[in-house]
Short mmCIF file of C-alpha atoms in Angstrom, two decimals:
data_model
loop_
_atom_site.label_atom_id
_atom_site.label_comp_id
_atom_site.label_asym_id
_atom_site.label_seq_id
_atom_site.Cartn_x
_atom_site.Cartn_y
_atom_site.Cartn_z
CA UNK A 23 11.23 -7.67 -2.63
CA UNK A 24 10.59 -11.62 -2.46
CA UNK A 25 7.19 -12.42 -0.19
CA UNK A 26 6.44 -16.09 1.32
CA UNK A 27 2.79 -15.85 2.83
CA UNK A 28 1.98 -18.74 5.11
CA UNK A 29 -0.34 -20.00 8.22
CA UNK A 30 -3.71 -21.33 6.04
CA UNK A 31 -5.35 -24.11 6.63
CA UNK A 32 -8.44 -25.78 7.46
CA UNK A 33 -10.73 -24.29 10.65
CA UNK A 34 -14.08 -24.66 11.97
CA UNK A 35 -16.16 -21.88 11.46
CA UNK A 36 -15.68 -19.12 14.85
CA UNK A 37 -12.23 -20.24 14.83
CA UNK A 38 -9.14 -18.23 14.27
CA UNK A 39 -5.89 -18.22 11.77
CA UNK A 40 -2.57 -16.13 11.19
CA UNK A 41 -1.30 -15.60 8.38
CA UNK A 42 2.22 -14.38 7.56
CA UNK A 43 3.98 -12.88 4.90
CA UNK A 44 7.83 -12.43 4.82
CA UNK A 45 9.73 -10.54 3.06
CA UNK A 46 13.31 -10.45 1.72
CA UNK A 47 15.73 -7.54 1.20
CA UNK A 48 16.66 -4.40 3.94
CA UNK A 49 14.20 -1.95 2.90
CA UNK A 50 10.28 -4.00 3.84
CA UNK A 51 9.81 -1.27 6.07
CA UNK A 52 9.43 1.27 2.58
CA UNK A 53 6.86 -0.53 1.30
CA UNK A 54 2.95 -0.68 2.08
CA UNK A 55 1.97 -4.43 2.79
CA UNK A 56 -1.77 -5.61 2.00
CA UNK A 57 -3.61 -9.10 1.99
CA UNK A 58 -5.92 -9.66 -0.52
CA UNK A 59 -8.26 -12.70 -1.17
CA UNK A 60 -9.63 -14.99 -4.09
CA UNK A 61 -12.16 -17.43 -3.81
CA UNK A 62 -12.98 -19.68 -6.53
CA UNK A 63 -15.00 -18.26 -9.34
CA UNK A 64 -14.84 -14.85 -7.56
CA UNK A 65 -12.54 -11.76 -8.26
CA UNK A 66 -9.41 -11.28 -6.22
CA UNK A 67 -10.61 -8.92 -3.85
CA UNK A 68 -8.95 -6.83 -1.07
CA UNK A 69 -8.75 -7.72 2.79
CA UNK A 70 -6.64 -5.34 4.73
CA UNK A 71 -3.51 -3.18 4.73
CA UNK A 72 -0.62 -1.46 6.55
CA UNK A 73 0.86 1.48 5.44
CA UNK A 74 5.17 1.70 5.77
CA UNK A 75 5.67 4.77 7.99
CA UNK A 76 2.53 5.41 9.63
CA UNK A 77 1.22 1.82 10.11
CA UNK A 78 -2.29 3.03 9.51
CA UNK A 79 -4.30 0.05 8.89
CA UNK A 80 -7.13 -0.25 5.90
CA UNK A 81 -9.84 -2.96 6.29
CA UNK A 82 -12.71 -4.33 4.10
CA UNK A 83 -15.89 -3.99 5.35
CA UNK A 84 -16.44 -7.70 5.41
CA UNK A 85 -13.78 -8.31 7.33
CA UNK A 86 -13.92 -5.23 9.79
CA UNK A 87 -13.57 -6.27 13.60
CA UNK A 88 -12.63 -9.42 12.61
CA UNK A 89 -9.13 -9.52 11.17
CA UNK A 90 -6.08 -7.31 12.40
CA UNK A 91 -2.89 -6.67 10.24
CA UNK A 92 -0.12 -5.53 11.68
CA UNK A 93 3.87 -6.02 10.90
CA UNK A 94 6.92 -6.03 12.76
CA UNK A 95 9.82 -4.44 10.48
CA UNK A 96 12.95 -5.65 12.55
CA UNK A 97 11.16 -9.49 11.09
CA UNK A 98 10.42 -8.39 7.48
CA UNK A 99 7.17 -9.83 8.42
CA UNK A 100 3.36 -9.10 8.05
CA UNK A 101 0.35 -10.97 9.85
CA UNK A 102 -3.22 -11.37 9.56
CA UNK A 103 -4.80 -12.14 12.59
CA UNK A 104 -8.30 -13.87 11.36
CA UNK A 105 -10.89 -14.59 14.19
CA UNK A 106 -14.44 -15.06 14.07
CA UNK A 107 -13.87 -16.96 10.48
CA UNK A 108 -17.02 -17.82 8.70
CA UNK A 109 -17.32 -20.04 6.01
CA UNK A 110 -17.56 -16.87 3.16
CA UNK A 111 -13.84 -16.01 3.79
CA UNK A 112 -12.47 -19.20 2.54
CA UNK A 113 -10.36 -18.16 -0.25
CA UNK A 114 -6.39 -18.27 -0.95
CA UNK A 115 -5.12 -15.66 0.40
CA UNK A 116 -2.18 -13.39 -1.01
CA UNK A 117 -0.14 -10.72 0.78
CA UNK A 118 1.37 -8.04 -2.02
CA UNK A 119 3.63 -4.67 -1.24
CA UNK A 120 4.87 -2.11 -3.00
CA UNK A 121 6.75 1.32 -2.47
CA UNK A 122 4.84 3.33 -4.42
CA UNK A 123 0.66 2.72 -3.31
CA UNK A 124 -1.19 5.69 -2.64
CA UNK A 125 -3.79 6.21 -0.46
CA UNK A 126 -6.35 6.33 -3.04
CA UNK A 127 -4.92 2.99 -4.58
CA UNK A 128 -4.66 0.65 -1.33
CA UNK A 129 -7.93 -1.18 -2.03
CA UNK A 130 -6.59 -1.46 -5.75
CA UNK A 131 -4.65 -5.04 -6.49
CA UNK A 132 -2.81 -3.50 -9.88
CA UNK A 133 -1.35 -1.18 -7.29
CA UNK A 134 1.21 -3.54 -6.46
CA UNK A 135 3.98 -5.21 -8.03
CA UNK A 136 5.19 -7.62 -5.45
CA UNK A 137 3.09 -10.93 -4.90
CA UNK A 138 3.28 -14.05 -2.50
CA UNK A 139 2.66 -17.39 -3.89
CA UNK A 140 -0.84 -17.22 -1.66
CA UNK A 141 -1.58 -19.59 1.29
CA UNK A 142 -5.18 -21.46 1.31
CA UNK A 143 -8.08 -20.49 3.99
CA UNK A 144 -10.41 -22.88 4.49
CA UNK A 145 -13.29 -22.21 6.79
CA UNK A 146 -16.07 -25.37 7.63
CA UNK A 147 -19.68 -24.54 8.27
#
């Protein structure tokens, strides 16, 4: 599967992005969809996920009542809501998916084989 993330940008902090991620090819809805995060000079670090049948939903603490993920299979397409934004979660941000996570590996970034090109978040103090 082929995934195009999009919807960064620039944003005061309080303010709120969505981020996409589309996918190619008929079977998106087999595969578990997360968003992970780099900033610079950090370690790529997780954000959320969705699992495929389920659609249980994994956050990061930091990010916790702030963000929603959610997907819409008939689209082939993830989102990130992102509200509150503070300055800290300016980072690019990539959405990855793979058939085969398990539970125990959803937090885990070598747990997936498919990667968007990332999309940059940029939040102003």
């Amino acid at each position: 599967v082929q995934l195009q993330a999009s919807g960064g940008g620039l944003v005061q902090a309080g303010g709120s992005l969505r981020l996409s991620c589309a996918a190619s090819g008929p079977t998106f809805r087999e595969y578990v969809v997360s968003w992970f995060r780099q900033a610079p000079g950090k370690e790529r670090e997780f954000v959320a996920s969705i699992r495929r049948n389920s659609g249980h939903t994994t956050y990061a603490d930091s990010v916790k009542g702030r963000f929603t993920i959610s997907r819409d299979n008939g689209k082939n397409t993830v989102h990130l809501q992102m509200n509150s934004l503070k300055p800290e979660d300016t980072a690019v941000y990539y959405c990855a998916a793979d058939r085969g996570v398990i539970v125990s590996s959803t937090r885990n970034s070598r747990a997936y084989s498919n990667w968007g090109q990332g999309t940059l978040v940029t939040v102003s103090s």
